[in-house]
């Protein structure tokens, strides 16, 4: 059994910052690319940022310069630091990871999702 457990999020004022964390646990043999997605009301889910096992990152244009993704391979954890938050960053943020397990092959796994609201 593999789980991705998220922490962080909540309500932040415009211009503020937050950090999201996502820790993988379970019968993990290897973890590939980890990423963060978000979905705002009435909008499609979009990739915010991703990071490969080697540390190569990809940041979507709408948050470039304001977001940093990082991972701690020893802790099987991925982080998303977002600064200068705007109202349009309001969404449910979910982490995602490609995980190879010892018993059930490899698959994408999702965190439980966390609401981020940017509001004064």
PDB file of N, CA, C and O in Angstrom, residues 4-12 16-24 34-39 46 48-49 51 63 66-72 76-83 85 89-96 111-118:
ATOM      1  N   UNK A   4       0.273   8.985  -0.504  1.00  0.00           N
ATOM      2  CA  UNK A   4       0.858  10.313  -0.572  1.00  0.00           C
ATOM      3  C   UNK A   4       0.045  11.190   0.375  1.00  0.00           C
ATOM      4  O   UNK A   4      -1.164  11.345   0.184  1.00  0.00           O
ATOM      5  N   UNK A   5       0.708  11.727   1.380  1.00  0.00           N
ATOM      6  CA  UNK A   5       0.017  12.540   2.378  1.00  0.00           C
ATOM      7  C   UNK A   5       0.526  13.974   2.287  1.00  0.00           C
ATOM      8  O   UNK A   5       1.718  14.233   2.460  1.00  0.00           O
ATOM      9  N   UNK A   6      -0.407  14.879   2.031  1.00  0.00           N
ATOM     10  CA  UNK A   6      -0.075  16.286   1.883  1.00  0.00           C
ATOM     11  C   UNK A   6      -0.225  17.040   3.190  1.00  0.00           C
ATOM     12  O   UNK A   6      -1.045  16.676   4.049  1.00  0.00           O
ATOM     13  N   UNK A   7       0.541  18.114   3.320  1.00  0.00           N
ATOM     14  CA  UNK A   7       0.376  19.044   4.438  1.00  0.00           C
ATOM     15  C   UNK A   7       0.630  20.454   3.926  1.00  0.00           C
ATOM     16  O   UNK A   7       1.283  20.652   2.891  1.00  0.00           O
ATOM     17  N   UNK A   8       0.116  21.408   4.663  1.00  0.00           N
ATOM     18  CA  UNK A   8       0.233  22.806   4.254  1.00  0.00           C
ATOM     19  C   UNK A   8      -1.067  23.273   3.627  1.00  0.00           C
ATOM     20  O   UNK A   8      -2.060  22.555   3.608  1.00  0.00           O
ATOM     21  N   UNK A   9      -1.046  24.443   3.074  1.00  0.00           N
ATOM     22  CA  UNK A   9      -2.238  25.013   2.468  1.00  0.00           C
ATOM     23  C   UNK A   9      -2.992  25.899   3.432  1.00  0.00           C
ATOM     24  O   UNK A   9      -2.498  26.247   4.496  1.00  0.00           O
ATOM     25  N   UNK A  10      -4.204  26.262   3.058  1.00  0.00           N
ATOM     26  CA  UNK A  10      -5.018  27.138   3.885  1.00  0.00           C
ATOM     27  C   UNK A  10      -5.270  28.462   3.190  1.00  0.00           C
ATOM     28  O   UNK A  10      -5.177  28.578   1.971  1.00  0.00           O
ATOM     29  N   UNK A  11      -5.575  29.470   4.003  1.00  0.00           N
ATOM     30  CA  UNK A  11      -5.882  30.800   3.470  1.00  0.00           C
ATOM     31  C   UNK A  11      -4.696  31.722   3.670  1.00  0.00           C
ATOM     32  O   UNK A  11      -4.139  31.791   4.772  1.00  0.00           O
ATOM     33  N   UNK A  12      -4.340  32.394   2.609  1.00  0.00           N
ATOM     34  CA  UNK A  12      -3.186  33.288   2.610  1.00  0.00           C
ATOM     35  C   UNK A  12      -3.608  34.620   1.999  1.00  0.00           C
ATOM     36  O   UNK A  12      -4.416  34.653   1.066  1.00  0.00           O
ATOM     37  N   UNK A  16       1.297  36.945  -0.058  1.00  0.00           N
ATOM     38  CA  UNK A  16       1.867  36.060   0.942  1.00  0.00           C
ATOM     39  C   UNK A  16       2.532  34.837   0.338  1.00  0.00           C
ATOM     40  O   UNK A  16       2.629  34.702  -0.894  1.00  0.00           O
ATOM     41  N   UNK A  17       2.973  33.965   1.225  1.00  0.00           N
ATOM     42  CA  UNK A  17       3.681  32.762   0.805  1.00  0.00           C
ATOM     43  C   UNK A  17       3.112  31.544   1.514  1.00  0.00           C
ATOM     44  O   UNK A  17       2.468  31.665   2.562  1.00  0.00           O
ATOM     45  N   UNK A  18       3.367  30.398   0.917  1.00  0.00           N
ATOM     46  CA  UNK A  18       3.024  29.151   1.579  1.00  0.00           C
ATOM     47  C   UNK A  18       3.933  28.048   1.054  1.00  0.00           C
ATOM     48  O   UNK A  18       4.551  28.172  -0.003  1.00  0.00           O
ATOM     49  N   UNK A  19       3.990  26.988   1.835  1.00  0.00           N
ATOM     50  CA  UNK A  19       4.737  25.803   1.408  1.00  0.00           C
ATOM     51  C   UNK A  19       3.877  24.574   1.593  1.00  0.00           C
ATOM     52  O   UNK A  19       3.323  24.351   2.672  1.00  0.00           O
ATOM     53  N   UNK A  20       3.784  23.814   0.538  1.00  0.00           N
ATOM     54  CA  UNK A  20       3.071  22.545   0.575  1.00  0.00           C
ATOM     55  C   UNK A  20       4.085  21.407   0.615  1.00  0.00           C
ATOM     56  O   UNK A  20       5.135  21.487  -0.020  1.00  0.00           O
ATOM     57  N   UNK A  21       3.730  20.377   1.349  1.00  0.00           N
ATOM     58  CA  UNK A  21       4.574  19.185   1.424  1.00  0.00           C
ATOM     59  C   UNK A  21       3.750  17.961   1.054  1.00  0.00           C
ATOM     60  O   UNK A  21       2.535  17.934   1.276  1.00  0.00           O
ATOM     61  N   UNK A  22       4.435  16.974   0.533  1.00  0.00           N
ATOM     62  CA  UNK A  22       3.760  15.726   0.156  1.00  0.00           C
ATOM     63  C   UNK A  22       4.735  14.585   0.387  1.00  0.00           C
ATOM     64  O   UNK A  22       5.792  14.526  -0.259  1.00  0.00           O
ATOM     65  N   UNK A  23       4.394  13.702   1.310  1.00  0.00           N
ATOM     66  CA  UNK A  23       5.279  12.607   1.677  1.00  0.00           C
ATOM     67  C   UNK A  23       4.704  11.279   1.215  1.00  0.00           C
ATOM     68  O   UNK A  23       3.533  10.974   1.489  1.00  0.00           O
ATOM     69  N   UNK A  24       5.526  10.505   0.554  1.00  0.00           N
ATOM     70  CA  UNK A  24       5.123   9.173   0.111  1.00  0.00           C
ATOM     71  C   UNK A  24       5.576   8.138   1.129  1.00  0.00           C
ATOM     72  O   UNK A  24       6.668   8.238   1.684  1.00  0.00           O
ATOM     73  N   UNK A  34       7.927  13.625  -9.500  1.00  0.00           N
ATOM     74  CA  UNK A  34       6.907  14.061  -8.540  1.00  0.00           C
ATOM     75  C   UNK A  34       6.444  15.450  -8.970  1.00  0.00           C
ATOM     76  O   UNK A  34       7.241  16.233  -9.511  1.00  0.00           O
ATOM     77  N   UNK A  35       5.184  15.741  -8.727  1.00  0.00           N
ATOM     78  CA  UNK A  35       4.685  17.028  -9.183  1.00  0.00           C
ATOM     79  C   UNK A  35       3.509  17.520  -8.375  1.00  0.00           C
ATOM     80  O   UNK A  35       2.970  16.816  -7.525  1.00  0.00           O
ATOM     81  N   UNK A  36       3.167  18.762  -8.670  1.00  0.00           N
ATOM     82  CA  UNK A  36       2.004  19.403  -8.063  1.00  0.00           C
ATOM     83  C   UNK A  36       1.058  19.865  -9.161  1.00  0.00           C
ATOM     84  O   UNK A  36       1.483  20.487 -10.135  1.00  0.00           O
ATOM     85  N   UNK A  37      -0.212  19.551  -8.971  1.00  0.00           N
ATOM     86  CA  UNK A  37      -1.261  19.995  -9.870  1.00  0.00           C
ATOM     87  C   UNK A  37      -2.226  20.870  -9.060  1.00  0.00           C
ATOM     88  O   UNK A  37      -2.260  20.806  -7.843  1.00  0.00           O
ATOM     89  N   UNK A  38      -3.010  21.655  -9.779  1.00  0.00           N
ATOM     90  CA  UNK A  38      -4.043  22.415  -9.102  1.00  0.00           C
ATOM     91  C   UNK A  38      -5.279  22.479  -9.993  1.00  0.00           C
ATOM     92  O   UNK A  38      -5.189  22.396 -11.208  1.00  0.00           O
ATOM     93  N   UNK A  39      -6.409  22.631  -9.320  1.00  0.00           N
ATOM     94  CA  UNK A  39      -7.670  22.777 -10.033  1.00  0.00           C
ATOM     95  C   UNK A  39      -8.499  23.842  -9.356  1.00  0.00           C
ATOM     96  O   UNK A  39      -8.866  23.695  -8.177  1.00  0.00           O
ATOM     97  N   UNK A  46      -4.456  21.631 -13.830  1.00  0.00           N
ATOM     98  CA  UNK A  46      -3.245  21.986 -14.548  1.00  0.00           C
ATOM     99  C   UNK A  46      -2.013  21.627 -13.727  1.00  0.00           C
ATOM    100  O   UNK A  46      -2.038  21.634 -12.487  1.00  0.00           O
ATOM    101  N   UNK A  48       1.318  22.437 -12.076  1.00  0.00           N
ATOM    102  CA  UNK A  48       1.973  23.627 -11.554  1.00  0.00           C
ATOM    103  C   UNK A  48       3.486  23.486 -11.687  1.00  0.00           C
ATOM    104  O   UNK A  48       4.169  24.378 -12.192  1.00  0.00           O
ATOM    105  N   UNK A  49       3.997  22.363 -11.238  1.00  0.00           N
ATOM    106  CA  UNK A  49       5.439  22.147 -11.265  1.00  0.00           C
ATOM    107  C   UNK A  49       5.732  20.668 -11.090  1.00  0.00           C
ATOM    108  O   UNK A  49       4.932  19.939 -10.486  1.00  0.00           O
ATOM    109  N   UNK A  51       9.258  17.720 -10.678  1.00  0.00           N
ATOM    110  CA  UNK A  51      10.692  17.528 -10.469  1.00  0.00           C
ATOM    111  C   UNK A  51      11.018  16.056 -10.668  1.00  0.00           C
ATOM    112  O   UNK A  51      10.321  15.174 -10.145  1.00  0.00           O
ATOM    113  N   UNK A  63       3.225  30.559 -12.895  1.00  0.00           N
ATOM    114  CA  UNK A  63       3.816  30.689 -11.559  1.00  0.00           C
ATOM    115  C   UNK A  63       5.331  30.802 -11.604  1.00  0.00           C
ATOM    116  O   UNK A  63       5.984  30.876 -10.566  1.00  0.00           O
ATOM    117  N   UNK A  66       7.680  32.651  -9.127  1.00  0.00           N
ATOM    118  CA  UNK A  66       6.996  32.717  -7.840  1.00  0.00           C
ATOM    119  C   UNK A  66       6.947  31.361  -7.134  1.00  0.00           C
ATOM    120  O   UNK A  66       6.626  31.307  -5.950  1.00  0.00           O
ATOM    121  N   UNK A  67       7.231  30.303  -7.864  1.00  0.00           N
ATOM    122  CA  UNK A  67       7.120  28.961  -7.298  1.00  0.00           C
ATOM    123  C   UNK A  67       8.439  28.213  -7.416  1.00  0.00           C
ATOM    124  O   UNK A  67       9.160  28.360  -8.411  1.00  0.00           O
ATOM    125  N   UNK A  68       8.705  27.427  -6.407  1.00  0.00           N
ATOM    126  CA  UNK A  68       9.878  26.556  -6.408  1.00  0.00           C
ATOM    127  C   UNK A  68       9.441  25.163  -5.977  1.00  0.00           C
ATOM    128  O   UNK A  68       8.758  25.011  -4.965  1.00  0.00           O
ATOM    129  N   UNK A  69       9.852  24.175  -6.759  1.00  0.00           N
ATOM    130  CA  UNK A  69       9.572  22.792  -6.380  1.00  0.00           C
ATOM    131  C   UNK A  69      10.893  22.129  -6.015  1.00  0.00           C
ATOM    132  O   UNK A  69      11.924  22.371  -6.645  1.00  0.00           O
ATOM    133  N   UNK A  70      10.856  21.327  -4.992  1.00  0.00           N
ATOM    134  CA  UNK A  70      12.057  20.603  -4.566  1.00  0.00           C
ATOM    135  C   UNK A  70      11.633  19.256  -3.986  1.00  0.00           C
ATOM    136  O   UNK A  70      10.449  19.043  -3.704  1.00  0.00           O
ATOM    137  N   UNK A  71      12.602  18.376  -3.838  1.00  0.00           N
ATOM    138  CA  UNK A  71      12.290  17.073  -3.247  1.00  0.00           C
ATOM    139  C   UNK A  71      13.444  16.607  -2.385  1.00  0.00           C
ATOM    140  O   UNK A  71      14.604  16.962  -2.625  1.00  0.00           O
ATOM    141  N   UNK A  72      13.085  15.824  -1.400  1.00  0.00           N
ATOM    142  CA  UNK A  72      14.062  15.179  -0.530  1.00  0.00           C
ATOM    143  C   UNK A  72      13.914  13.691  -0.756  1.00  0.00           C
ATOM    144  O   UNK A  72      12.958  13.072  -0.259  1.00  0.00           O
ATOM    145  N   UNK A  76      11.395  10.815   0.708  1.00  0.00           N
ATOM    146  CA  UNK A  76      10.307  10.559  -0.251  1.00  0.00           C
ATOM    147  C   UNK A  76       9.286  11.690  -0.234  1.00  0.00           C
ATOM    148  O   UNK A  76       8.067  11.448  -0.281  1.00  0.00           O
ATOM    149  N   UNK A  77       9.779  12.913  -0.171  1.00  0.00           N
ATOM    150  CA  UNK A  77       8.905  14.069  -0.010  1.00  0.00           C
ATOM    151  C   UNK A  77       9.188  15.115  -1.076  1.00  0.00           C
ATOM    152  O   UNK A  77      10.345  15.359  -1.432  1.00  0.00           O
ATOM    153  N   UNK A  78       8.110  15.715  -1.559  1.00  0.00           N
ATOM    154  CA  UNK A  78       8.208  16.807  -2.512  1.00  0.00           C
ATOM    155  C   UNK A  78       7.575  18.047  -1.888  1.00  0.00           C
ATOM    156  O   UNK A  78       6.602  17.944  -1.131  1.00  0.00           O
ATOM    157  N   UNK A  79       8.159  19.197  -2.186  1.00  0.00           N
ATOM    158  CA  UNK A  79       7.711  20.458  -1.626  1.00  0.00           C
ATOM    159  C   UNK A  79       7.366  21.434  -2.750  1.00  0.00           C
ATOM    160  O   UNK A  79       7.958  21.400  -3.823  1.00  0.00           O
ATOM    161  N   UNK A  80       6.418  22.309  -2.454  1.00  0.00           N
ATOM    162  CA  UNK A  80       6.104  23.407  -3.357  1.00  0.00           C
ATOM    163  C   UNK A  80       6.082  24.684  -2.531  1.00  0.00           C
ATOM    164  O   UNK A  80       5.250  24.821  -1.642  1.00  0.00           O
ATOM    165  N   UNK A  81       7.000  25.571  -2.827  1.00  0.00           N
ATOM    166  CA  UNK A  81       7.054  26.874  -2.184  1.00  0.00           C
ATOM    167  C   UNK A  81       6.496  27.901  -3.164  1.00  0.00           C
ATOM    168  O   UNK A  81       6.967  27.981  -4.296  1.00  0.00           O
ATOM    169  N   UNK A  82       5.495  28.629  -2.728  1.00  0.00           N
ATOM    170  CA  UNK A  82       4.908  29.653  -3.588  1.00  0.00           C
ATOM    171  C   UNK A  82       4.950  30.994  -2.876  1.00  0.00           C
ATOM    172  O   UNK A  82       4.555  31.102  -1.709  1.00  0.00           O
ATOM    173  N   UNK A  83       5.410  31.994  -3.578  1.00  0.00           N
ATOM    174  CA  UNK A  83       5.524  33.349  -3.048  1.00  0.00           C
ATOM    175  C   UNK A  83       4.691  34.307  -3.893  1.00  0.00           C
ATOM    176  O   UNK A  83       4.226  33.952  -4.978  1.00  0.00           O
ATOM    177  N   UNK A  85       1.720  35.340  -3.730  1.00  0.00           N
ATOM    178  CA  UNK A  85       0.480  34.676  -4.136  1.00  0.00           C
ATOM    179  C   UNK A  85      -0.559  35.667  -4.620  1.00  0.00           C
ATOM    180  O   UNK A  85      -0.670  36.799  -4.105  1.00  0.00           O
ATOM    181  N   UNK A  89      -4.295  32.136  -7.847  1.00  0.00           N
ATOM    182  CA  UNK A  89      -3.642  30.907  -7.380  1.00  0.00           C
ATOM    183  C   UNK A  89      -4.589  30.061  -6.523  1.00  0.00           C
ATOM    184  O   UNK A  89      -4.240  28.940  -6.142  1.00  0.00           O
ATOM    185  N   UNK A  90      -5.747  30.599  -6.213  1.00  0.00           N
ATOM    186  CA  UNK A  90      -6.723  29.861  -5.421  1.00  0.00           C
ATOM    187  C   UNK A  90      -7.160  28.612  -6.158  1.00  0.00           C
ATOM    188  O   UNK A  90      -7.604  28.674  -7.304  1.00  0.00           O
ATOM    189  N   UNK A  91      -7.003  27.468  -5.495  1.00  0.00           N
ATOM    190  CA  UNK A  91      -7.320  26.186  -6.125  1.00  0.00           C
ATOM    191  C   UNK A  91      -7.106  25.067  -5.104  1.00  0.00           C
ATOM    192  O   UNK A  91      -6.563  25.303  -4.021  1.00  0.00           O
ATOM    193  N   UNK A  92      -7.534  23.885  -5.494  1.00  0.00           N
ATOM    194  CA  UNK A  92      -7.159  22.675  -4.756  1.00  0.00           C
ATOM    195  C   UNK A  92      -5.854  22.166  -5.364  1.00  0.00           C
ATOM    196  O   UNK A  92      -5.778  21.927  -6.569  1.00  0.00           O
ATOM    197  N   UNK A  93      -4.844  22.020  -4.511  1.00  0.00           N
ATOM    198  CA  UNK A  93      -3.537  21.560  -4.949  1.00  0.00           C
ATOM    199  C   UNK A  93      -3.355  20.091  -4.574  1.00  0.00           C
ATOM    200  O   UNK A  93      -3.602  19.692  -3.429  1.00  0.00           O
ATOM    201  N   UNK A  94      -2.903  19.306  -5.542  1.00  0.00           N
ATOM    202  CA  UNK A  94      -2.711  17.874  -5.316  1.00  0.00           C
ATOM    203  C   UNK A  94      -1.330  17.460  -5.793  1.00  0.00           C
ATOM    204  O   UNK A  94      -0.888  17.897  -6.864  1.00  0.00           O
ATOM    205  N   UNK A  95      -0.680  16.633  -5.006  1.00  0.00           N
ATOM    206  CA  UNK A  95       0.616  16.118  -5.445  1.00  0.00           C
ATOM    207  C   UNK A  95       0.412  14.796  -6.186  1.00  0.00           C
ATOM    208  O   UNK A  95      -0.610  14.105  -6.017  1.00  0.00           O
ATOM    209  N   UNK A  96       1.399  14.489  -6.978  1.00  0.00           N
ATOM    210  CA  UNK A  96       1.342  13.309  -7.840  1.00  0.00           C
ATOM    211  C   UNK A  96       2.744  12.740  -7.952  1.00  0.00           C
ATOM    212  O   UNK A  96       3.731  13.494  -7.975  1.00  0.00           O
ATOM    213  N   UNK A 111      -1.974  12.567  -3.973  1.00  0.00           N
ATOM    214  CA  UNK A 111      -2.251  12.990  -2.615  1.00  0.00           C
ATOM    215  C   UNK A 111      -3.732  13.294  -2.455  1.00  0.00           C
ATOM    216  O   UNK A 111      -4.507  13.240  -3.412  1.00  0.00           O
ATOM    217  N   UNK A 112      -4.113  13.642  -1.230  1.00  0.00           N
ATOM    218  CA  UNK A 112      -5.530  13.826  -0.920  1.00  0.00           C
ATOM    219  C   UNK A 112      -6.064  15.190  -1.356  1.00  0.00           C
ATOM    220  O   UNK A 112      -7.277  15.395  -1.340  1.00  0.00           O
ATOM    221  N   UNK A 113      -5.197  16.084  -1.762  1.00  0.00           N
ATOM    222  CA  UNK A 113      -5.623  17.416  -2.169  1.00  0.00           C
ATOM    223  C   UNK A 113      -5.751  18.347  -0.978  1.00  0.00           C
ATOM    224  O   UNK A 113      -6.149  17.927   0.115  1.00  0.00           O
ATOM    225  N   UNK A 114      -5.390  19.595  -1.205  1.00  0.00           N
ATOM    226  CA  UNK A 114      -5.514  20.594  -0.143  1.00  0.00           C
ATOM    227  C   UNK A 114      -5.931  21.933  -0.750  1.00  0.00           C
ATOM    228  O   UNK A 114      -5.448  22.313  -1.820  1.00  0.00           O
ATOM    229  N   UNK A 115      -6.831  22.600  -0.077  1.00  0.00           N
ATOM    230  CA  UNK A 115      -7.339  23.874  -0.575  1.00  0.00           C
ATOM    231  C   UNK A 115      -6.355  24.997  -0.243  1.00  0.00           C
ATOM    232  O   UNK A 115      -5.908  25.123   0.903  1.00  0.00           O
ATOM    233  N   UNK A 116      -6.047  25.779  -1.247  1.00  0.00           N
ATOM    234  CA  UNK A 116      -5.282  27.012  -1.054  1.00  0.00           C
ATOM    235  C   UNK A 116      -6.173  28.165  -1.500  1.00  0.00           C
ATOM    236  O   UNK A 116      -6.644  28.191  -2.643  1.00  0.00           O
ATOM    237  N   UNK A 117      -6.421  29.077  -0.600  1.00  0.00           N
ATOM    238  CA  UNK A 117      -7.263  30.232  -0.893  1.00  0.00           C
ATOM    239  C   UNK A 117      -6.448  31.495  -0.662  1.00  0.00           C
ATOM    240  O   UNK A 117      -5.884  31.685   0.426  1.00  0.00           O
ATOM    241  N   UNK A 118      -6.391  32.321  -1.687  1.00  0.00           N
ATOM    242  CA  UNK A 118      -5.672  33.591  -1.575  1.00  0.00           C
ATOM    243  C   UNK A 118      -6.714  34.692  -1.512  1.00  0.00           C
ATOM    244  O   UNK A 118      -7.420  34.962  -2.491  1.00  0.00           O
TER     245      UNK A 118
END
